[in-house]
mmCIF file of C-alpha atoms in Angstrom:
data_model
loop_
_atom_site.group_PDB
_atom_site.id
_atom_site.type_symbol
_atom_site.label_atom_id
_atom_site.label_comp_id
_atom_site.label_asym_id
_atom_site.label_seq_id
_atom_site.Cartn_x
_atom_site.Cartn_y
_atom_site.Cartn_z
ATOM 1 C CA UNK A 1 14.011 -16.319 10.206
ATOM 2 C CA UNK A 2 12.454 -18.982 8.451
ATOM 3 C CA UNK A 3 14.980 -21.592 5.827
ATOM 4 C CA UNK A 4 18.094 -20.586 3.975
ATOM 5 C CA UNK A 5 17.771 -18.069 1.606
ATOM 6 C CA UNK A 6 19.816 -19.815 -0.590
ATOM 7 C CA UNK A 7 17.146 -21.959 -2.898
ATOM 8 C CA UNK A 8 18.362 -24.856 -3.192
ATOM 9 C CA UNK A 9 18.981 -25.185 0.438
ATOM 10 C CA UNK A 10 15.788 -26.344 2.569
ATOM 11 C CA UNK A 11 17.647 -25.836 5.937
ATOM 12 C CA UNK A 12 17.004 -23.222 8.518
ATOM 13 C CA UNK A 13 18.685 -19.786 7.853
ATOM 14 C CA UNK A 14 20.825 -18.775 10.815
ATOM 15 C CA UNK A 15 23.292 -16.675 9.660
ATOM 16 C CA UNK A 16 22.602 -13.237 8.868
ATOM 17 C CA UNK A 17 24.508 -11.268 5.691
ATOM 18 C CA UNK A 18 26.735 -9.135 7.595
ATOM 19 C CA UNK A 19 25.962 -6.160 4.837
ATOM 20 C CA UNK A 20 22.126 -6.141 4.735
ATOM 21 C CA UNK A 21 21.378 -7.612 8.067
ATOM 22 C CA UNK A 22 18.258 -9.542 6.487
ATOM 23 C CA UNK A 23 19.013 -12.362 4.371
ATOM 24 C CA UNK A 24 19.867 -15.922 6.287
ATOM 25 C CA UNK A 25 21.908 -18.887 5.242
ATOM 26 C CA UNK A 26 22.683 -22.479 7.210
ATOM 27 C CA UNK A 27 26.405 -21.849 6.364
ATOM 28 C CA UNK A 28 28.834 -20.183 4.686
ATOM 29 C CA UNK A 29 28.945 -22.520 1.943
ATOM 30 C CA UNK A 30 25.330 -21.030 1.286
ATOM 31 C CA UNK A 31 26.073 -17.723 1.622
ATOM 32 C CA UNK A 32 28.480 -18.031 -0.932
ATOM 33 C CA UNK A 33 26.369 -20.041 -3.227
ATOM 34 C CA UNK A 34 24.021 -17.377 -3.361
ATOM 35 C CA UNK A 35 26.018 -14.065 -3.370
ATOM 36 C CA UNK A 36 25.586 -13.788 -7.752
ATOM 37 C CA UNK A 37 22.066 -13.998 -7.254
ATOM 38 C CA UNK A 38 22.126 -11.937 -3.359
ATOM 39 C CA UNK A 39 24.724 -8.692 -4.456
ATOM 40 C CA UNK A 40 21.971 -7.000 -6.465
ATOM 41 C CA UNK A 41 19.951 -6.356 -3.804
ATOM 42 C CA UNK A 42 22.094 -6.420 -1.011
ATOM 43 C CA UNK A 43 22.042 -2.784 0.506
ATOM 44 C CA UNK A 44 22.894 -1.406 3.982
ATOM 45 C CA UNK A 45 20.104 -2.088 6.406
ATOM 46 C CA UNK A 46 19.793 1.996 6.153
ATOM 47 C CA UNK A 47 17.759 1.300 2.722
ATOM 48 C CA UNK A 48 14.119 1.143 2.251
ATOM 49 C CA UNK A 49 12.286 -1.921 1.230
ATOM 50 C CA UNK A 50 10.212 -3.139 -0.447
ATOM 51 C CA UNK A 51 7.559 -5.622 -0.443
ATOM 52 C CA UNK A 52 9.523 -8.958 -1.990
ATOM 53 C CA UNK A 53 9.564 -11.269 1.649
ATOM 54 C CA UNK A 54 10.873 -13.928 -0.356
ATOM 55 C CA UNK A 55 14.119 -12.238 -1.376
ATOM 56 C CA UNK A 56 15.958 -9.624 0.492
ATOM 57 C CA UNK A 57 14.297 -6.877 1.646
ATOM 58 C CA UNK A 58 16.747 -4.234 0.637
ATOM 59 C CA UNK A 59 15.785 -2.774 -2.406
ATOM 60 C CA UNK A 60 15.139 0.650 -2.217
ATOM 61 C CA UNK A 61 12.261 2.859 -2.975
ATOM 62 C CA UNK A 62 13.126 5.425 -4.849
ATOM 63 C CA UNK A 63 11.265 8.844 -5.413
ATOM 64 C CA UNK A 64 12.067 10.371 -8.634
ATOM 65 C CA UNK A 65 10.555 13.752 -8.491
ATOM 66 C CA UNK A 66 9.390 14.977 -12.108
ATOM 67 C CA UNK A 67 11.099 17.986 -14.015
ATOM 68 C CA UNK A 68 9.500 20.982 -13.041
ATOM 69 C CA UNK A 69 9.650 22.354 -16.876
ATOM 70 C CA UNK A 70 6.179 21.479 -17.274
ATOM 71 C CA UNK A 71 4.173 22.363 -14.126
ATOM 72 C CA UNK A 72 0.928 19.911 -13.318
ATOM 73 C CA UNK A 73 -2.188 21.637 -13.247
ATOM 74 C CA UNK A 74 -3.724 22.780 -9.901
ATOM 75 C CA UNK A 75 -7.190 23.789 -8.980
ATOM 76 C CA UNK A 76 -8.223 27.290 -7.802
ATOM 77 C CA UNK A 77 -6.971 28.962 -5.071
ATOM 78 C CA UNK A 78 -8.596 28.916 -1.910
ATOM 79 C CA UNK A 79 -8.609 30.831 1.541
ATOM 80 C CA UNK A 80 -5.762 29.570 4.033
ATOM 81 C CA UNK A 81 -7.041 27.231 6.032
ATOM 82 C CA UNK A 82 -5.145 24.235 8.559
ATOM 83 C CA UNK A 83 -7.072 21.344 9.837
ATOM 84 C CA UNK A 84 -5.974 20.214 13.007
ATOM 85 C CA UNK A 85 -3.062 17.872 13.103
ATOM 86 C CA UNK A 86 -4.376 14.011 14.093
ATOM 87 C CA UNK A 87 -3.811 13.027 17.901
ATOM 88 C CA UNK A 88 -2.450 9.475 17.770
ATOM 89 C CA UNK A 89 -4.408 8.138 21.460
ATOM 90 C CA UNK A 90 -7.550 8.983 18.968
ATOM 91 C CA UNK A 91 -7.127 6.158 16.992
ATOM 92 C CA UNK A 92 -6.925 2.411 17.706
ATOM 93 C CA UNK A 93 -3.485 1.468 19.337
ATOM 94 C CA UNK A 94 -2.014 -0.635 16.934
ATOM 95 C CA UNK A 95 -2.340 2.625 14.032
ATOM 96 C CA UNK A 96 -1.005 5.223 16.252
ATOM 97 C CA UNK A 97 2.617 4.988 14.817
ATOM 98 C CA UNK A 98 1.937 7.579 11.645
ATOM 99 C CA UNK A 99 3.138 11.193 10.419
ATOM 100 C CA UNK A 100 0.824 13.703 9.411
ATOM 101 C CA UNK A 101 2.009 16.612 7.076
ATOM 102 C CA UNK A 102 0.159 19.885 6.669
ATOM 103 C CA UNK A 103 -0.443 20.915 3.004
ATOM 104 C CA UNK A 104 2.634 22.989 2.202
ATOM 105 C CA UNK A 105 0.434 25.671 0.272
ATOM 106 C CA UNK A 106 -1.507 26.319 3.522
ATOM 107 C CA UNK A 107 -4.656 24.818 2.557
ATOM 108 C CA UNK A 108 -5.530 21.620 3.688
ATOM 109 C CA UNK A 109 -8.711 20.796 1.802
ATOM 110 C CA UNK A 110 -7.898 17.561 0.787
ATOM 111 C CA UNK A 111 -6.250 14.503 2.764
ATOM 112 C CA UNK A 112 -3.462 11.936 1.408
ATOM 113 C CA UNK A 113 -3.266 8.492 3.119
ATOM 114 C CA UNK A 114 -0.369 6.310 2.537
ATOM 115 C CA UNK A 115 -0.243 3.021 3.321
ATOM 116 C CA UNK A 116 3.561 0.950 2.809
ATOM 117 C CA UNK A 117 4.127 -2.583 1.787
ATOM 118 C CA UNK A 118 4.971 -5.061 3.231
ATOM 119 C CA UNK A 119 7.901 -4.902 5.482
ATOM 120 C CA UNK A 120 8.228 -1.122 5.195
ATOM 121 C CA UNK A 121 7.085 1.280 7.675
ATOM 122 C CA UNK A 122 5.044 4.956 7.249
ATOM 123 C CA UNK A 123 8.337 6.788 7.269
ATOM 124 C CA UNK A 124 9.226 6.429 3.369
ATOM 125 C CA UNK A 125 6.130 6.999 2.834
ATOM 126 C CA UNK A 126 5.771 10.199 4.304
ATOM 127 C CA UNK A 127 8.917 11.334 2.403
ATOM 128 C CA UNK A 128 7.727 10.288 -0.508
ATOM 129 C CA UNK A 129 4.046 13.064 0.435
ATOM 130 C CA UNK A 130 6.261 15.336 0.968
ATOM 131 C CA UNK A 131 8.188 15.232 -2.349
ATOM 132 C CA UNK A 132 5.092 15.374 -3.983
ATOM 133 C CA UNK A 133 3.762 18.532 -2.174
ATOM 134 C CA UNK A 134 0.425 17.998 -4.213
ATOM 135 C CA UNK A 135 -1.305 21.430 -3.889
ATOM 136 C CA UNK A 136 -4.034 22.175 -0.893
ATOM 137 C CA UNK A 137 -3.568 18.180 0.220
ATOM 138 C CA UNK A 138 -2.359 17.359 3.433
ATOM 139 C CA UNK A 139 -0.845 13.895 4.359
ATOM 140 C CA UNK A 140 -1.027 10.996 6.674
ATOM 141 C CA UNK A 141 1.298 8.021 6.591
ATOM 142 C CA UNK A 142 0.829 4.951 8.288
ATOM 143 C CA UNK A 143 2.456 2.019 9.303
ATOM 144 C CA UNK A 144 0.785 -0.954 9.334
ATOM 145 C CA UNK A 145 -0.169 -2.988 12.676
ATOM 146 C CA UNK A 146 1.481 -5.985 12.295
ATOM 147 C CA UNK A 147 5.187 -6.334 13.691
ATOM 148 C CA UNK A 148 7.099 -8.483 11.595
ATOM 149 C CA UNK A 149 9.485 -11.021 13.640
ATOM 150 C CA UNK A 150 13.114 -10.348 13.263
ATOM 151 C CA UNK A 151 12.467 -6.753 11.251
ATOM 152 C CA UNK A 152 11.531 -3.488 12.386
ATOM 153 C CA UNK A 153 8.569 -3.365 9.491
ATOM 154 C CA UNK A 154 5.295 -3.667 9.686
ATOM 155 C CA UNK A 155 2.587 -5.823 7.867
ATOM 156 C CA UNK A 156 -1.008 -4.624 7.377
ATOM 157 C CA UNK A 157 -2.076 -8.462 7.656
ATOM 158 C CA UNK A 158 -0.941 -11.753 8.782
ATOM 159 C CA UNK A 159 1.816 -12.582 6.197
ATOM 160 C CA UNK A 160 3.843 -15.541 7.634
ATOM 161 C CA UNK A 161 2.858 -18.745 9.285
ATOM 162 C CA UNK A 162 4.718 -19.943 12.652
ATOM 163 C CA UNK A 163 7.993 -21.036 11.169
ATOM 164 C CA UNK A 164 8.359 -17.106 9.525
ATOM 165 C CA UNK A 165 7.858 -18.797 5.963
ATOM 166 C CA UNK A 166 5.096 -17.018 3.694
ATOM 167 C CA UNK A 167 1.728 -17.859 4.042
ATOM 168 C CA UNK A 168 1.320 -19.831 0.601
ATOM 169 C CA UNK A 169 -2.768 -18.194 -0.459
ATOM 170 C CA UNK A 170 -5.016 -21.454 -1.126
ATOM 171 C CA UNK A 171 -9.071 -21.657 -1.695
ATOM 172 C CA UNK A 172 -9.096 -23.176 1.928
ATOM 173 C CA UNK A 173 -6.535 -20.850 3.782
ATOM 174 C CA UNK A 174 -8.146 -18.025 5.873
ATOM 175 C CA UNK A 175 -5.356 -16.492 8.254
ATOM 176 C CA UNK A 176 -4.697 -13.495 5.381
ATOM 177 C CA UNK A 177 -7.939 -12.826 4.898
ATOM 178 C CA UNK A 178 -9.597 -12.689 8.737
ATOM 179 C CA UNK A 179 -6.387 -10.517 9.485
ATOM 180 C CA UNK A 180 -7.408 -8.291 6.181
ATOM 181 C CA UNK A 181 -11.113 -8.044 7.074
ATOM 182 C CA UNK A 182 -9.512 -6.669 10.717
ATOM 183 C CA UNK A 183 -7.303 -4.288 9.190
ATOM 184 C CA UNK A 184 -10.192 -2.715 6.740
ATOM 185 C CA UNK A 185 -12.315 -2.480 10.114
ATOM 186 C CA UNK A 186 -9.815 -0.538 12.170
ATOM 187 C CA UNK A 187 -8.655 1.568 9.000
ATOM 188 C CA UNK A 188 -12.567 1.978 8.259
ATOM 189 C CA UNK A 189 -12.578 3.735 11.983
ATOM 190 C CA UNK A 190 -9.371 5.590 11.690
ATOM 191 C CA UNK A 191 -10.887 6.702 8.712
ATOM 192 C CA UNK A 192 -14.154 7.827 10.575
ATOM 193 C CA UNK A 193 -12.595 9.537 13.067
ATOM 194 C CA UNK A 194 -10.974 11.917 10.851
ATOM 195 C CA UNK A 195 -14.221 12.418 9.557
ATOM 196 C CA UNK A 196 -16.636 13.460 12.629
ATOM 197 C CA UNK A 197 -13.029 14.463 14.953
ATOM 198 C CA UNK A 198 -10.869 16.386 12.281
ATOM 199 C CA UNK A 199 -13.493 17.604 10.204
ATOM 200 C CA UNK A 200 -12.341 15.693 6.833
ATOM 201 C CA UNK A 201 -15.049 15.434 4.488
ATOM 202 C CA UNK A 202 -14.998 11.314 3.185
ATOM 203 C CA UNK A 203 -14.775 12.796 -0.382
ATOM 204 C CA UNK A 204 -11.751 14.653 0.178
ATOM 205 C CA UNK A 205 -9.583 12.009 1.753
ATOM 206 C CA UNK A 206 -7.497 9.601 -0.586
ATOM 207 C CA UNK A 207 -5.847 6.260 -0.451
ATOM 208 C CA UNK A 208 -2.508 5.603 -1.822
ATOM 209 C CA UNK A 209 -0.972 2.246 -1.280
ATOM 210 C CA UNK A 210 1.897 -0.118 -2.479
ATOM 211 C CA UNK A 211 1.319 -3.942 -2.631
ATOM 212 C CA UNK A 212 -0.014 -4.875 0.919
ATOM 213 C CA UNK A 213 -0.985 -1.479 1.557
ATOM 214 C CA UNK A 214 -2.955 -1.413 -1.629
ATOM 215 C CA UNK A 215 -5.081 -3.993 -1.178
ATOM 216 C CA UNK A 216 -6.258 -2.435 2.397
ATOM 217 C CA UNK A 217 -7.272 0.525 0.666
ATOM 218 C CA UNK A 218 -9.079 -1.218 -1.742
ATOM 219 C CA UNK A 219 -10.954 -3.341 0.870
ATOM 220 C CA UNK A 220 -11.245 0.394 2.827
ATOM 221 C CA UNK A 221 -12.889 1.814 -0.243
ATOM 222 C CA UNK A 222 -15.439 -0.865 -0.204
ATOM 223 C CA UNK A 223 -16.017 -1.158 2.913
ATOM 224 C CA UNK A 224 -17.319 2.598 2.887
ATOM 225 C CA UNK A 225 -19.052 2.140 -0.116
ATOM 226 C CA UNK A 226 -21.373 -0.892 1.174
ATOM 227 C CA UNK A 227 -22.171 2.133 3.618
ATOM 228 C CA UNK A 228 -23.198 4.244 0.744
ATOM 229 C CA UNK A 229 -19.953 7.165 1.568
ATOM 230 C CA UNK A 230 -18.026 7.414 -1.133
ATOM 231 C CA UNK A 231 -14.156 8.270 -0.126
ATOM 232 C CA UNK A 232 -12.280 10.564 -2.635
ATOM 233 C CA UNK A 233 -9.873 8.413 -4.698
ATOM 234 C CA UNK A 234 -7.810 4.937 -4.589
ATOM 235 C CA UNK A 235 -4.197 5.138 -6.091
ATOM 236 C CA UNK A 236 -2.457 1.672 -5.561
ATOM 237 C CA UNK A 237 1.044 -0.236 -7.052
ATOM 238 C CA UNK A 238 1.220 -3.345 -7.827
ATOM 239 C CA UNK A 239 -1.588 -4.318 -5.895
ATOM 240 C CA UNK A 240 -5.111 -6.381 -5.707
ATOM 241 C CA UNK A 241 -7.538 -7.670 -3.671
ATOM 242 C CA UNK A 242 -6.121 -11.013 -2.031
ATOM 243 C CA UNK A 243 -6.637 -14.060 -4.388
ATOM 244 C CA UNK A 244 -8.625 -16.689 -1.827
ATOM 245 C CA UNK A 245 -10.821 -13.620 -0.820
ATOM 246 C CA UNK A 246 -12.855 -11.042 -2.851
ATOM 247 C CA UNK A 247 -14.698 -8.724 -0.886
ATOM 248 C CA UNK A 248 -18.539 -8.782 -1.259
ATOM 249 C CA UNK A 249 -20.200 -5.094 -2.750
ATOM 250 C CA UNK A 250 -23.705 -3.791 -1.639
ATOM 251 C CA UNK A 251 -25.454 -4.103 -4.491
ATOM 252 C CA UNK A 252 -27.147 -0.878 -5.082
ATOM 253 C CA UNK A 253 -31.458 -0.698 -5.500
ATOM 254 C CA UNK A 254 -31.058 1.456 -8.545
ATOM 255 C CA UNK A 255 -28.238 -0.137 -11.358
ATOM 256 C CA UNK A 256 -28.473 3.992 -12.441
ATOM 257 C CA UNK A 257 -27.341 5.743 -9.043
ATOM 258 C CA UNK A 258 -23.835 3.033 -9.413
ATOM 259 C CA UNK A 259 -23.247 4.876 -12.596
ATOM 260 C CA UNK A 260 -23.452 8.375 -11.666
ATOM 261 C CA UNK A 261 -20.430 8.160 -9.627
ATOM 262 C CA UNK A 262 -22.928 8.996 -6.357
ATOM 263 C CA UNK A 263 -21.018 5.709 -3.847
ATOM 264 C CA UNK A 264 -17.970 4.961 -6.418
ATOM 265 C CA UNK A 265 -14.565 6.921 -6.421
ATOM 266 C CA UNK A 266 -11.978 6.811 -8.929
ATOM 267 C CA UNK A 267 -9.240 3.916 -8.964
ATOM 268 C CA UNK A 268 -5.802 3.941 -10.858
ATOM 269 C CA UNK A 269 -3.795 0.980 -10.729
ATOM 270 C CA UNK A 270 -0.165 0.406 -11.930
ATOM 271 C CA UNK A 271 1.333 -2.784 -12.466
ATOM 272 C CA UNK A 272 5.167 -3.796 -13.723
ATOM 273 C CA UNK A 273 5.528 -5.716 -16.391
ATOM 274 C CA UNK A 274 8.511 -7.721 -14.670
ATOM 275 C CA UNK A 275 6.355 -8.163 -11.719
ATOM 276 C CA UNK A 276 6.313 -11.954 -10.562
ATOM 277 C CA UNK A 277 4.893 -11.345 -7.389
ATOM 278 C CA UNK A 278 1.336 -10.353 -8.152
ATOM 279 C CA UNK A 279 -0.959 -12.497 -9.779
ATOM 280 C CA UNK A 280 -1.873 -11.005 -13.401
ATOM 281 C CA UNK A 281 -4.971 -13.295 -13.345
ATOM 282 C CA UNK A 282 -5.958 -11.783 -9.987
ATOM 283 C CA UNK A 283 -5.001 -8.124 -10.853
ATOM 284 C CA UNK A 284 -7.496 -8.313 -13.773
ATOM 285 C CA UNK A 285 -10.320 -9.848 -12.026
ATOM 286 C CA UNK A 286 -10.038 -6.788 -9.390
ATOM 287 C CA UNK A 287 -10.321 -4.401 -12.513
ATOM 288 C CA UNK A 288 -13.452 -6.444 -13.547
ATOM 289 C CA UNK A 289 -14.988 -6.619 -9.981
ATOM 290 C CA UNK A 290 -14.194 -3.006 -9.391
ATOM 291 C CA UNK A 291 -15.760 -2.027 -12.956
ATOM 292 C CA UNK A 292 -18.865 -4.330 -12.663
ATOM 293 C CA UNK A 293 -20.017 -2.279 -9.812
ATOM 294 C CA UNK A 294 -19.555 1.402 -11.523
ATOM 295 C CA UNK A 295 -15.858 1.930 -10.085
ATOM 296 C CA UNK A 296 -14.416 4.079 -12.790
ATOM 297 C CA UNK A 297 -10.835 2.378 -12.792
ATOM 298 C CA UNK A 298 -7.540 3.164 -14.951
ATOM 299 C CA UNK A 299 -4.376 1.038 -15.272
ATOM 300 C CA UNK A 300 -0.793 1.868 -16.322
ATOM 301 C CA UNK A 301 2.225 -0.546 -17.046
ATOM 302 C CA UNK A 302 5.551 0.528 -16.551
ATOM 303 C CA UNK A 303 8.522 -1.492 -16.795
ATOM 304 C CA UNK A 304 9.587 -2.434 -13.601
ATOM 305 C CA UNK A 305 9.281 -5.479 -10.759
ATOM 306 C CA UNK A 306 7.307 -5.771 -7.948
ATOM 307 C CA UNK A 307 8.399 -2.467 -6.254
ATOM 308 C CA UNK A 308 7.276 1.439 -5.570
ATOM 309 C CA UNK A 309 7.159 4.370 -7.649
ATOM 310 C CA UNK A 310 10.746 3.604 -9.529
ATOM 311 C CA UNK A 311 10.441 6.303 -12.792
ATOM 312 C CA UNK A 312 9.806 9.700 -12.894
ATOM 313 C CA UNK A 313 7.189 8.502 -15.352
ATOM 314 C CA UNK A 314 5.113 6.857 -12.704
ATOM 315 C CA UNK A 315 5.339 9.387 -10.297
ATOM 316 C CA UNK A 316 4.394 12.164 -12.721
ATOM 317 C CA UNK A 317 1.337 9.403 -13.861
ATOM 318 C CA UNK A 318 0.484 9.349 -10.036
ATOM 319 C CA UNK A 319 0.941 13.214 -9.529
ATOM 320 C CA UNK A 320 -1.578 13.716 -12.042
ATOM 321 C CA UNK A 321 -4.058 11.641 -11.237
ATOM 322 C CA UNK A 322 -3.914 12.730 -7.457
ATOM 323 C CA UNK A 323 -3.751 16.799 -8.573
ATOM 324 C CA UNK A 324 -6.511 15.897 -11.039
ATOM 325 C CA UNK A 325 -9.041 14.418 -8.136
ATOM 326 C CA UNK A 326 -7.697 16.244 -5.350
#
């Protein structure tokens, strides 16, 4: 519940906005205080969020779908063939709440993974795979396996200390990052087990996350690559790695093999440029880290705030990049 939402009240928010169900005030006085600021983003608790737990969660994610006029290109045809659709008691219990999709072309040689914000839950997400219907690629979508107090979403690591306020990221402050390093080992196995279970080759599977979701698959992608496996690609928006904790790389014995692309898999990043929720200084220090150790990594700017695909622009820049590697 945490303290009023209205900022420049430092009381604790117990009444609940009768429209979005989310935001809390100490009084009405509040409430109506903050309703200029509160109206453009409060939407019916039917809405998806996204990841701003500092504001009302309520803004949707939309999925623009791109014109069909001018087709994306797809790779070759190839036989029909179905993996085997995940059994959730295979994984750990706290990643069993997900929804696979079968490629819609019949041929699932290559595997999406999406991974939701903060506060969100796999179900958008899988929507969102669908509308895409990126040719011979399956999908997974997962919610995270945090419960959030007070809201049905999920959080992929500890986000909020014991009064439900933010956890405020200092050099000293370790409760986001231990609860990271745990979510990158039980994705790491989830990911494994659709390896030597379902038969997905590492190389073929791909990681697409928003915010909080992003910076698991980034920490994912490394952790595989300090294993020498090399996973197939890493789409993430508006995300990083955490700023108190970096991830450490394996260096390689051989400066040459990092270049040839034998442990590294592509990364494209998009940022907003109204985004005041990620860190620019910590965005661009995961580009460097990522590049320093062969990562071939892109980056696109679109106008937006901290929120999902929100322009048919960005989803057609995702689409491609996804039909290009897939």
């Amino acid at each position: 519940m945490g303290i009023c939402f209205n900022p420049n009240c430092t009381n604790k928010g117990t009444r609940k906005c009768s429209r979005c169900k989310v935001t809390y005030y100490c009084d009405e006085k509040c409430q109506k205080e903050h309703w200029p600021l509160h109206k453009k983003d409060c939407k019916p608790p039917a809405e998806p969020i996204t990841e701003q737990p500092t504001k009302p969660l309520t803004e949707p994610i939309k999925i623009p779908i791109p014109s069909t006029q001018t087709p994306l290109s797809t790779t070759a045809p190839s036989p029909n063939f179905k993996k085997a659709t995940p059994n959730p008691i295979d994984f750990d219990k706290s990643l069993q709440q997900f929804s696979y999709n079968p490629s819609s072309d019949g041929v699932d040689e290559n595997l999406l993974i999406l991974l939701h914000g903060l506060g969100d839950t796999h179900i958008q997400f899988a929507k969102l795979a669908t509308h895409m219907s990126l040719p011979q690629t399956a999908s997974i979508a997962i919610s995270g396996p945090i419960p959030i107090p007070l809201f049905e979403g999920k959080a992929w690591f500890e986000s909020f200390d014991e009064n439900y306020n933010l956890i405020v990221p200092t050099q000293d402050e370790k409760r986001r990052s231990k609860s990271l390093i745990k979510t990158s080992k039980k994705m790491h196995q989830f990911i494994s087990i659709l390896n030597s279970k379902y038969e997905w080759p590492f190389h073929k599977i791909h990681l697409f996350g928003f915010s909080q979701g992003g910076t698991v698959a980034l920490h994912t992608m490394n952790s595989f690559y300090n294993l020498d496996i090399r996973l197939g690609s890493v789409v993430g928006v508006c995300t990083s790695f955490l700023p108190e904790y970096f991830p450490e790389f394996k260096q390689k014995e051989n400066n040459e093999e990092i270049k040839s692309e034998k442990f590294t898999c592509p990364v494209f990043l998009t940022s907003g440029t109204k985004d005041v929720i990620l860190d620019r200084r910590v965005f661009h220090e995961t580009i460097q880290k990522l590049q320093s150790f062969g990562f071939s990594v892109t980056t696109k700017e679109f106008e937006k705030a901290h929120q999902m695909i929100s322009s048919e622009a960005e989803t057609r820049a995702c689409m491609e990049v996804l039909v290009k590697l897939c």
